[in-house]
């Protein structure tokens, strides 16, 4: 119930309880949850119900939704207690061993230890009926595919691409998902932990992605408006807002995969919950998916590029002949083509000349520098034509590879320009 309140309502609640009401939404939400866990007066309970009814006037509030966190009652309506065993109302999917609904897959209640069920066991076991009844409200889109990420190898699909949908007509939507990890997946994540200083990184990660519900082609990452994500009741850090290009334009977040590994419970018995809230758009629908991925380095990607081999130089020769072929219908003809052996990115000599197969220009860029730059800030835009080539379409160009590794000689000299070897 508290998880669905907006910033203004959280400020009213904290001010009513005599707490500090300043801060960002996730900070206000944390203060409100601490207020509930510490125990509050019945007047504060009534204030929460009042704000919730004002937030959702057409929604009937059930008895389980009015329950507050206690020693034996798990928090409902998206509030996850400190023990992490509570499942929010409105749970839509439970994925076990990568696929929900497999034969022998345990029910949500079976995944929880009996000691955690307590007197509120009926609230969790009743989710099985809710999952089946809400299947039509939250259809899975098997045809929705997300673009492959070069720096991540997908190991498993924890939640298939699923449409973000809700059973009400409110502008602000909220839905819940859940998934469980297998022993093998827990082992993969745990063994990939790298603790350097005060930071803990994982090379095997649980990755959350959002995209448009389009089936025409693999989709890029695309965040819904006003996205807010909570994993196991904890707010998830999203990419920071980009500075607006014009005055008065609302800042936007760069859409990219979200690493939620640090918020995931590495347990095979307790499921992980994800609460997603966003603003609905007319004519647009979104999907979300959760993957288990392994992060790769620029060195590995460069080795894979080398493993593809060098493209036959005849392709470059054919492209040169095509550009130099005179068009009888045109009075302008190309008589020469100039290609630089300096990388347009680093202004240094090309070591591994590379260009996308979809690019029509001859100019290449250095593959090593290009991959390293995209490892820091992934844009994957051609530095020559500023076009975004499809993934897996870059190759080493044999013609320039052979030319750039040969000795440089003077081809023509003049008072203004001299083509010589490297300085």
Tab-separated table of C-alpha atoms in Angstrom:
chain	number	residue	atom	x	y	z
A	1	UNK	CA	0.000	0.000	0.000
A	2	UNK	CA	2.775	2.424	0.943
A	3	UNK	CA	4.767	1.457	-2.167
A	4	UNK	CA	2.028	2.871	-4.422
A	5	UNK	CA	2.018	6.340	-2.836
A	6	UNK	CA	3.445	9.281	-4.734
A	7	UNK	CA	6.002	11.803	-3.481
A	8	UNK	CA	3.399	14.335	-2.335
A	9	UNK	CA	1.455	11.644	-0.469
A	10	UNK	CA	4.601	10.281	1.182
A	11	UNK	CA	5.454	13.809	2.333
A	12	UNK	CA	1.969	14.200	3.808
A	13	UNK	CA	2.305	10.855	5.607
A	14	UNK	CA	5.751	11.615	7.046
A	15	UNK	CA	4.689	15.118	8.067
A	16	UNK	CA	1.612	13.697	9.790
A	17	UNK	CA	3.841	11.247	11.706
A	18	UNK	CA	6.259	14.012	12.675
A	19	UNK	CA	9.122	12.703	10.535
A	20	UNK	CA	11.430	14.513	8.115
A	21	UNK	CA	9.550	14.837	4.816
A	22	UNK	CA	12.382	16.122	2.617
A	23	UNK	CA	14.308	14.024	0.091
A	24	UNK	CA	13.924	12.004	-3.082
A	25	UNK	CA	11.146	9.495	-3.579
A	26	UNK	CA	13.218	6.436	-2.674
A	27	UNK	CA	14.412	8.212	0.489
A	28	UNK	CA	10.852	9.115	1.473
A	29	UNK	CA	9.770	5.546	0.774
A	30	UNK	CA	12.554	4.176	2.965
A	31	UNK	CA	11.525	6.494	5.811
A	32	UNK	CA	7.891	5.389	5.477
A	33	UNK	CA	8.872	1.706	5.569
A	34	UNK	CA	11.041	2.292	8.650
A	35	UNK	CA	8.069	4.038	10.231
A	36	UNK	CA	5.914	0.948	9.683
A	37	UNK	CA	8.559	-1.509	10.876
A	38	UNK	CA	9.206	0.486	14.051
A	39	UNK	CA	5.513	0.423	14.870
A	40	UNK	CA	3.211	3.394	14.531
A	41	UNK	CA	-0.021	4.581	16.081
A	42	UNK	CA	-3.482	3.630	14.773
A	43	UNK	CA	-3.880	7.237	13.627
A	44	UNK	CA	-0.962	6.805	11.219
A	45	UNK	CA	-2.514	3.532	10.003
A	46	UNK	CA	-5.731	5.377	9.249
A	47	UNK	CA	-3.791	8.114	7.458
A	48	UNK	CA	-2.163	5.534	5.191
A	49	UNK	CA	-5.579	4.056	4.350
A	50	UNK	CA	-6.949	7.526	3.678
A	51	UNK	CA	-4.079	8.408	1.314
A	52	UNK	CA	-4.411	5.062	-0.440
A	53	UNK	CA	-8.168	5.491	-0.961
A	54	UNK	CA	-7.532	9.000	-2.261
A	55	UNK	CA	-4.860	7.604	-4.616
A	56	UNK	CA	-7.097	4.808	-5.912
A	57	UNK	CA	-10.699	5.937	-5.347
A	58	UNK	CA	-12.226	3.267	-7.577
A	59	UNK	CA	-10.247	0.380	-6.121
A	60	UNK	CA	-11.751	-1.736	-3.358
A	61	UNK	CA	-9.309	-2.229	-0.520
A	62	UNK	CA	-9.308	-5.798	0.712
A	63	UNK	CA	-8.561	-6.929	4.228
A	64	UNK	CA	-5.124	-8.263	3.247
A	65	UNK	CA	-4.187	-4.907	1.673
A	66	UNK	CA	-4.961	-3.109	4.915
A	67	UNK	CA	-2.609	-5.354	6.902
A	68	UNK	CA	0.475	-3.657	8.256
A	69	UNK	CA	3.901	-5.284	8.720
A	70	UNK	CA	4.108	-7.229	11.924
A	71	UNK	CA	6.089	-10.023	13.465
A	72	UNK	CA	4.122	-12.717	11.622
A	73	UNK	CA	2.239	-10.881	8.864
A	74	UNK	CA	4.163	-10.163	5.674
A	75	UNK	CA	3.648	-6.694	4.226
A	76	UNK	CA	1.300	-6.568	1.272
A	77	UNK	CA	0.609	-4.363	-1.713
A	78	UNK	CA	4.275	-4.092	-2.623
A	79	UNK	CA	5.718	-3.541	0.892
A	80	UNK	CA	8.407	-6.095	1.572
A	81	UNK	CA	9.479	-6.557	5.148
A	82	UNK	CA	12.980	-6.868	6.463
A	83	UNK	CA	12.866	-10.672	6.325
A	84	UNK	CA	12.364	-10.528	2.573
A	85	UNK	CA	9.745	-13.300	2.554
A	86	UNK	CA	6.707	-11.248	1.630
A	87	UNK	CA	5.138	-11.421	-1.805
A	88	UNK	CA	3.282	-8.295	-2.981
A	89	UNK	CA	-0.337	-8.395	-4.002
A	90	UNK	CA	-0.723	-8.406	-7.777
A	91	UNK	CA	2.117	-10.880	-8.391
A	92	UNK	CA	1.999	-11.858	-12.041
A	93	UNK	CA	4.713	-14.356	-12.802
A	94	UNK	CA	6.941	-16.814	-10.992
A	95	UNK	CA	9.784	-18.133	-13.113
A	96	UNK	CA	11.613	-21.205	-11.814
A	97	UNK	CA	14.620	-22.653	-13.590
A	98	UNK	CA	14.191	-20.089	-16.330
A	99	UNK	CA	10.622	-21.039	-17.312
A	100	UNK	CA	7.393	-20.495	-15.448
A	101	UNK	CA	4.895	-23.276	-15.457
A	102	UNK	CA	7.298	-26.207	-15.962
A	103	UNK	CA	6.223	-29.568	-14.746
A	104	UNK	CA	7.136	-29.997	-11.120
A	105	UNK	CA	7.788	-26.290	-10.593
A	106	UNK	CA	6.915	-25.374	-7.028
A	107	UNK	CA	4.146	-22.980	-6.181
A	108	UNK	CA	4.969	-19.580	-4.631
A	109	UNK	CA	4.102	-20.893	-1.194
A	110	UNK	CA	6.231	-23.999	-1.667
A	111	UNK	CA	9.283	-21.841	-2.360
A	112	UNK	CA	9.046	-20.245	1.089
A	113	UNK	CA	10.153	-21.911	4.336
A	114	UNK	CA	7.208	-22.924	6.486
A	115	UNK	CA	8.552	-20.847	9.358
A	116	UNK	CA	8.132	-17.735	7.235
A	117	UNK	CA	4.531	-18.437	6.268
A	118	UNK	CA	3.073	-18.003	9.746
A	119	UNK	CA	-0.617	-17.202	10.261
A	120	UNK	CA	-0.707	-15.284	6.951
A	121	UNK	CA	-0.078	-18.436	4.935
A	122	UNK	CA	-3.459	-18.132	3.219
A	123	UNK	CA	-2.405	-14.800	1.725
A	124	UNK	CA	0.500	-16.461	-0.110
A	125	UNK	CA	-1.161	-19.722	-1.088
A	126	UNK	CA	-3.992	-17.710	-2.590
A	127	UNK	CA	-1.541	-16.293	-5.118
A	128	UNK	CA	-1.724	-19.475	-7.194
A	129	UNK	CA	-5.296	-18.657	-8.183
A	130	UNK	CA	-4.334	-15.023	-8.734
A	131	UNK	CA	-1.511	-16.001	-11.097
A	132	UNK	CA	-3.839	-18.006	-13.321
A	133	UNK	CA	-6.610	-15.407	-13.273
A	134	UNK	CA	-4.258	-12.569	-14.213
A	135	UNK	CA	-2.701	-14.395	-17.170
A	136	UNK	CA	-4.995	-12.594	-19.590
A	137	UNK	CA	-4.124	-9.231	-18.043
A	138	UNK	CA	-0.380	-9.775	-18.375
A	139	UNK	CA	0.197	-11.740	-21.598
A	140	UNK	CA	3.665	-13.008	-22.381
A	141	UNK	CA	4.980	-11.865	-25.761
A	142	UNK	CA	7.272	-14.626	-27.036
A	143	UNK	CA	7.750	-12.691	-30.301
A	144	UNK	CA	9.192	-9.641	-28.531
A	145	UNK	CA	12.968	-9.907	-28.709
A	146	UNK	CA	15.539	-7.500	-27.360
A	147	UNK	CA	18.709	-6.602	-29.179
A	148	UNK	CA	21.766	-8.604	-28.299
A	149	UNK	CA	24.288	-6.726	-26.170
A	150	UNK	CA	27.882	-7.218	-27.383
A	151	UNK	CA	29.415	-7.030	-23.904
A	152	UNK	CA	26.975	-9.530	-22.345
A	153	UNK	CA	26.442	-13.216	-23.094
A	154	UNK	CA	23.000	-14.446	-22.108
A	155	UNK	CA	23.178	-17.524	-19.883
A	156	UNK	CA	19.504	-17.931	-18.980
A	157	UNK	CA	16.117	-16.272	-19.254
A	158	UNK	CA	14.707	-15.711	-15.762
A	159	UNK	CA	11.568	-13.869	-16.910
A	160	UNK	CA	10.565	-13.937	-20.551
A	161	UNK	CA	9.670	-10.624	-22.244
A	162	UNK	CA	6.339	-9.799	-20.617
A	163	UNK	CA	4.042	-6.885	-21.326
A	164	UNK	CA	3.645	-4.258	-18.633
A	165	UNK	CA	-0.087	-4.167	-18.092
A	166	UNK	CA	-2.463	-3.418	-15.256
A	167	UNK	CA	-6.048	-4.202	-14.384
A	168	UNK	CA	-7.124	-0.580	-13.896
A	169	UNK	CA	-7.430	2.552	-16.000
A	170	UNK	CA	-5.276	4.753	-13.796
A	171	UNK	CA	-2.556	6.824	-15.406
A	172	UNK	CA	0.071	5.606	-12.953
A	173	UNK	CA	0.432	1.848	-13.324
A	174	UNK	CA	2.112	-0.706	-11.101
A	175	UNK	CA	2.674	-4.409	-11.531
A	176	UNK	CA	4.735	-7.089	-9.824
A	177	UNK	CA	6.892	-9.971	-10.988
A	178	UNK	CA	8.790	-12.741	-9.258
A	179	UNK	CA	11.468	-15.237	-10.162
A	180	UNK	CA	13.464	-17.908	-8.367
A	181	UNK	CA	17.066	-18.947	-8.920
A	182	UNK	CA	18.211	-22.519	-9.394
A	183	UNK	CA	21.202	-23.893	-7.443
A	184	UNK	CA	23.331	-23.708	-10.587
A	185	UNK	CA	22.435	-20.044	-11.140
A	186	UNK	CA	23.197	-19.177	-7.508
A	187	UNK	CA	26.574	-20.890	-7.869
A	188	UNK	CA	27.339	-19.012	-11.095
A	189	UNK	CA	26.615	-15.632	-9.507
A	190	UNK	CA	28.420	-16.363	-6.232
A	191	UNK	CA	31.572	-17.676	-7.896
A	192	UNK	CA	31.817	-14.579	-10.133
A	193	UNK	CA	32.023	-12.155	-7.197
A	194	UNK	CA	34.973	-9.774	-7.356
A	195	UNK	CA	35.613	-7.624	-4.290
A	196	UNK	CA	38.078	-4.826	-4.993
A	197	UNK	CA	38.343	-2.249	-2.220
A	198	UNK	CA	34.877	-1.216	-1.087
A	199	UNK	CA	33.121	-2.206	-4.319
A	200	UNK	CA	31.674	-5.634	-5.018
A	201	UNK	CA	31.205	-6.565	-8.672
A	202	UNK	CA	29.803	-9.649	-10.367
A	203	UNK	CA	30.790	-10.832	-13.835
A	204	UNK	CA	27.630	-12.990	-13.881
A	205	UNK	CA	24.737	-10.599	-13.393
A	206	UNK	CA	20.957	-10.515	-13.125
A	207	UNK	CA	19.945	-7.977	-15.749
A	208	UNK	CA	16.605	-6.169	-16.011
A	209	UNK	CA	15.624	-4.755	-19.411
A	210	UNK	CA	12.682	-2.761	-20.781
A	211	UNK	CA	11.619	-2.239	-24.386
A	212	UNK	CA	8.651	-1.377	-26.578
A	213	UNK	CA	6.223	-4.222	-27.261
A	214	UNK	CA	7.059	-4.401	-30.968
A	215	UNK	CA	7.571	-7.649	-32.848
A	216	UNK	CA	8.841	-6.317	-36.183
A	217	UNK	CA	12.524	-6.493	-35.194
A	218	UNK	CA	14.763	-6.920	-32.126
A	219	UNK	CA	14.087	-4.005	-29.823
A	220	UNK	CA	16.482	-1.549	-28.228
A	221	UNK	CA	16.261	-0.800	-24.525
A	222	UNK	CA	13.498	1.738	-23.907
A	223	UNK	CA	12.329	2.870	-20.474
A	224	UNK	CA	8.643	3.633	-19.818
A	225	UNK	CA	7.939	7.203	-18.648
A	226	UNK	CA	8.505	7.905	-14.940
A	227	UNK	CA	9.912	4.439	-14.365
A	228	UNK	CA	10.430	3.279	-10.781
A	229	UNK	CA	11.753	-0.183	-9.916
A	230	UNK	CA	11.964	-1.900	-6.547
A	231	UNK	CA	13.670	-5.261	-6.135
A	232	UNK	CA	12.742	-7.140	-2.965
A	233	UNK	CA	11.340	-3.908	-1.559
A	234	UNK	CA	14.537	-1.907	-2.142
A	235	UNK	CA	14.618	0.961	-4.663
A	236	UNK	CA	16.744	0.198	-7.697
A	237	UNK	CA	19.203	2.798	-8.964
A	238	UNK	CA	18.370	3.874	-12.514
A	239	UNK	CA	20.677	5.701	-14.954
A	240	UNK	CA	20.894	9.421	-14.232
A	241	UNK	CA	18.979	11.978	-16.259
A	242	UNK	CA	20.637	13.427	-19.343
A	243	UNK	CA	20.925	17.226	-19.427
A	244	UNK	CA	18.139	18.677	-21.619
A	245	UNK	CA	19.214	19.963	-25.019
A	246	UNK	CA	16.698	22.818	-24.920
A	247	UNK	CA	15.174	24.934	-22.197
A	248	UNK	CA	11.806	23.678	-21.029
A	249	UNK	CA	12.392	20.131	-22.300
A	250	UNK	CA	11.822	17.419	-19.722
A	251	UNK	CA	15.071	15.537	-18.987
A	252	UNK	CA	15.135	11.872	-19.926
A	253	UNK	CA	17.023	8.871	-18.661
A	254	UNK	CA	19.281	6.975	-21.061
A	255	UNK	CA	17.650	3.606	-21.626
A	256	UNK	CA	20.075	0.815	-20.861
A	257	UNK	CA	20.075	-2.559	-19.064
A	258	UNK	CA	19.804	-2.396	-15.271
A	259	UNK	CA	22.093	-4.535	-13.132
A	260	UNK	CA	20.039	-5.722	-10.138
A	261	UNK	CA	22.471	-8.408	-8.911
A	262	UNK	CA	23.250	-6.624	-5.644
A	263	UNK	CA	19.526	-6.542	-4.754
A	264	UNK	CA	18.794	-10.182	-5.619
A	265	UNK	CA	18.542	-12.852	-2.923
A	266	UNK	CA	21.006	-15.622	-3.746
A	267	UNK	CA	18.646	-18.308	-2.495
A	268	UNK	CA	16.913	-21.271	-4.094
A	269	UNK	CA	14.022	-21.262	-1.608
A	270	UNK	CA	12.996	-17.601	-1.342
A	271	UNK	CA	11.800	-15.969	-4.586
A	272	UNK	CA	12.811	-12.492	-5.699
A	273	UNK	CA	10.142	-9.864	-6.334
A	274	UNK	CA	10.260	-6.914	-8.724
A	275	UNK	CA	7.735	-4.077	-8.429
A	276	UNK	CA	7.569	-1.856	-11.518
A	277	UNK	CA	5.642	1.419	-11.621
A	278	UNK	CA	5.386	3.731	-14.611
A	279	UNK	CA	3.148	6.230	-16.382
A	280	UNK	CA	0.869	4.785	-19.050
A	281	UNK	CA	1.013	6.178	-22.589
A	282	UNK	CA	-1.806	6.091	-25.125
A	283	UNK	CA	-0.895	3.939	-28.104
A	284	UNK	CA	2.311	2.599	-26.576
A	285	UNK	CA	2.938	-0.541	-24.604
A	286	UNK	CA	6.119	-1.775	-22.977
A	287	UNK	CA	7.651	-5.106	-22.062
A	288	UNK	CA	10.164	-6.152	-19.448
A	289	UNK	CA	12.474	-9.130	-19.158
A	290	UNK	CA	15.048	-10.464	-16.703
A	291	UNK	CA	18.150	-12.321	-17.878
A	292	UNK	CA	21.136	-14.006	-16.331
A	293	UNK	CA	24.135	-12.706	-18.287
A	294	UNK	CA	27.918	-12.859	-18.199
A	295	UNK	CA	29.819	-9.639	-18.744
A	296	UNK	CA	32.692	-9.702	-21.227
A	297	UNK	CA	35.650	-7.356	-21.642
A	298	UNK	CA	36.838	-5.458	-24.703
A	299	UNK	CA	39.734	-7.927	-25.007
A	300	UNK	CA	37.314	-10.846	-25.428
A	301	UNK	CA	35.279	-8.948	-28.029
A	302	UNK	CA	38.426	-8.119	-29.974
A	303	UNK	CA	39.451	-11.774	-29.937
A	304	UNK	CA	36.022	-12.725	-31.272
A	305	UNK	CA	36.350	-10.142	-34.034
A	306	UNK	CA	39.747	-11.547	-34.979
A	307	UNK	CA	38.233	-15.030	-34.900
A	308	UNK	CA	35.815	-14.065	-37.668
A	309	UNK	CA	38.802	-13.629	-39.958
A	310	UNK	CA	39.667	-10.899	-42.420
A	311	UNK	CA	37.148	-10.044	-45.089
A	312	UNK	CA	38.302	-10.809	-48.615
A	313	UNK	CA	40.002	-7.767	-50.197
A	314	UNK	CA	37.952	-8.345	-53.353
A	315	UNK	CA	34.956	-6.814	-51.552
A	316	UNK	CA	36.840	-3.534	-51.100
A	317	UNK	CA	38.118	-3.635	-54.675
A	318	UNK	CA	34.582	-4.123	-55.972
A	319	UNK	CA	33.366	-1.185	-53.865
A	320	UNK	CA	36.158	1.031	-55.231
A	321	UNK	CA	35.360	0.054	-58.827
A	322	UNK	CA	31.681	0.767	-58.219
A	323	UNK	CA	32.436	4.251	-56.895
A	324	UNK	CA	34.820	5.035	-59.784
A	325	UNK	CA	32.482	3.774	-62.491
A	326	UNK	CA	31.281	6.729	-64.567
A	327	UNK	CA	27.558	7.364	-64.651
A	328	UNK	CA	26.507	8.194	-68.240
A	329	UNK	CA	23.569	10.253	-66.967
A	330	UNK	CA	25.736	12.445	-64.746
A	331	UNK	CA	28.146	15.183	-65.763
A	332	UNK	CA	30.144	14.724	-62.549
A	333	UNK	CA	32.451	11.731	-62.302
A	334	UNK	CA	34.650	10.500	-59.450
A	335	UNK	CA	38.243	10.228	-60.608
A	336	UNK	CA	39.977	9.462	-57.307
A	337	UNK	CA	39.224	8.253	-53.812
A	338	UNK	CA	41.177	9.220	-50.718
A	339	UNK	CA	41.283	6.999	-47.637
A	340	UNK	CA	43.229	7.919	-44.522
A	341	UNK	CA	45.313	5.425	-42.626
A	342	UNK	CA	44.669	7.417	-39.446
A	343	UNK	CA	41.796	6.331	-37.225
A	344	UNK	CA	39.103	9.058	-37.057
A	345	UNK	CA	38.684	8.292	-33.344
A	346	UNK	CA	42.214	8.444	-31.961
A	347	UNK	CA	43.984	10.156	-34.892
A	348	UNK	CA	46.563	7.371	-34.767
A	349	UNK	CA	47.620	4.840	-37.368
A	350	UNK	CA	45.116	2.058	-37.969
A	351	UNK	CA	46.197	-1.178	-36.329
A	352	UNK	CA	43.061	-3.249	-36.964
A	353	UNK	CA	41.050	-1.503	-39.730
A	354	UNK	CA	37.359	-2.164	-39.270
A	355	UNK	CA	34.023	-0.994	-40.636
A	356	UNK	CA	30.431	-2.242	-40.546
A	357	UNK	CA	29.230	-4.413	-43.410
A	358	UNK	CA	26.288	-2.052	-43.863
A	359	UNK	CA	28.499	1.034	-44.351
A	360	UNK	CA	29.055	2.208	-47.928
A	361	UNK	CA	32.212	4.256	-47.274
A	362	UNK	CA	35.779	3.034	-47.639
A	363	UNK	CA	37.187	4.805	-44.592
A	364	UNK	CA	37.828	2.478	-41.664
A	365	UNK	CA	38.378	2.978	-37.953
A	366	UNK	CA	40.517	1.091	-35.480
A	367	UNK	CA	38.629	-1.852	-33.978
A	368	UNK	CA	40.550	-1.853	-30.685
A	369	UNK	CA	39.874	1.794	-29.894
A	370	UNK	CA	36.256	1.553	-31.077
A	371	UNK	CA	35.470	-1.393	-28.797
A	372	UNK	CA	37.261	0.168	-25.818
A	373	UNK	CA	35.304	3.422	-26.201
A	374	UNK	CA	32.005	1.537	-26.358
A	375	UNK	CA	32.975	-0.428	-23.259
A	376	UNK	CA	33.031	2.862	-21.326
A	377	UNK	CA	29.999	4.431	-23.011
A	378	UNK	CA	28.061	2.093	-25.317
A	379	UNK	CA	26.742	4.018	-28.318
A	380	UNK	CA	27.851	1.730	-31.180
A	381	UNK	CA	27.716	4.512	-33.760
A	382	UNK	CA	30.012	4.476	-36.788
A	383	UNK	CA	32.543	7.309	-36.301
A	384	UNK	CA	32.666	7.918	-40.064
A	385	UNK	CA	29.008	8.121	-41.146
A	386	UNK	CA	27.353	8.478	-37.679
A	387	UNK	CA	24.992	5.597	-38.437
A	388	UNK	CA	24.192	2.839	-35.975
A	389	UNK	CA	24.969	-0.473	-37.663
A	390	UNK	CA	23.188	-3.662	-36.632
A	391	UNK	CA	25.078	-5.747	-34.108
A	392	UNK	CA	27.483	-8.410	-35.375
A	393	UNK	CA	27.992	-6.582	-38.695
A	394	UNK	CA	31.514	-5.268	-38.101
A	395	UNK	CA	34.440	-6.994	-39.732
A	396	UNK	CA	38.102	-6.428	-40.367
A	397	UNK	CA	38.708	-5.183	-43.893
A	398	UNK	CA	41.352	-7.234	-45.648
A	399	UNK	CA	42.307	-4.620	-48.222
A	400	UNK	CA	43.215	-1.957	-45.659
A	401	UNK	CA	44.622	-4.542	-43.267
A	402	UNK	CA	47.205	-5.569	-45.840
A	403	UNK	CA	47.823	-1.978	-46.878
A	404	UNK	CA	48.246	-0.509	-43.408
A	405	UNK	CA	50.672	-3.174	-42.247
A	406	UNK	CA	52.907	-2.724	-45.298
A	407	UNK	CA	55.741	-0.208	-45.549
A	408	UNK	CA	54.741	3.371	-46.315
A	409	UNK	CA	56.209	4.924	-49.462
A	410	UNK	CA	56.015	8.351	-51.087
A	411	UNK	CA	53.328	8.239	-53.779
A	412	UNK	CA	53.179	11.940	-54.675
A	413	UNK	CA	54.742	15.056	-53.261
A	414	UNK	CA	53.860	18.676	-53.765
A	415	UNK	CA	54.410	22.013	-52.105
A	416	UNK	CA	51.125	21.722	-50.200
A	417	UNK	CA	50.709	18.026	-49.439
A	418	UNK	CA	53.086	15.122	-49.113
A	419	UNK	CA	52.001	11.484	-48.745
A	420	UNK	CA	54.760	9.880	-46.725
A	421	UNK	CA	55.173	7.333	-44.010
A	422	UNK	CA	54.216	7.863	-40.391
A	423	UNK	CA	56.016	10.677	-38.557
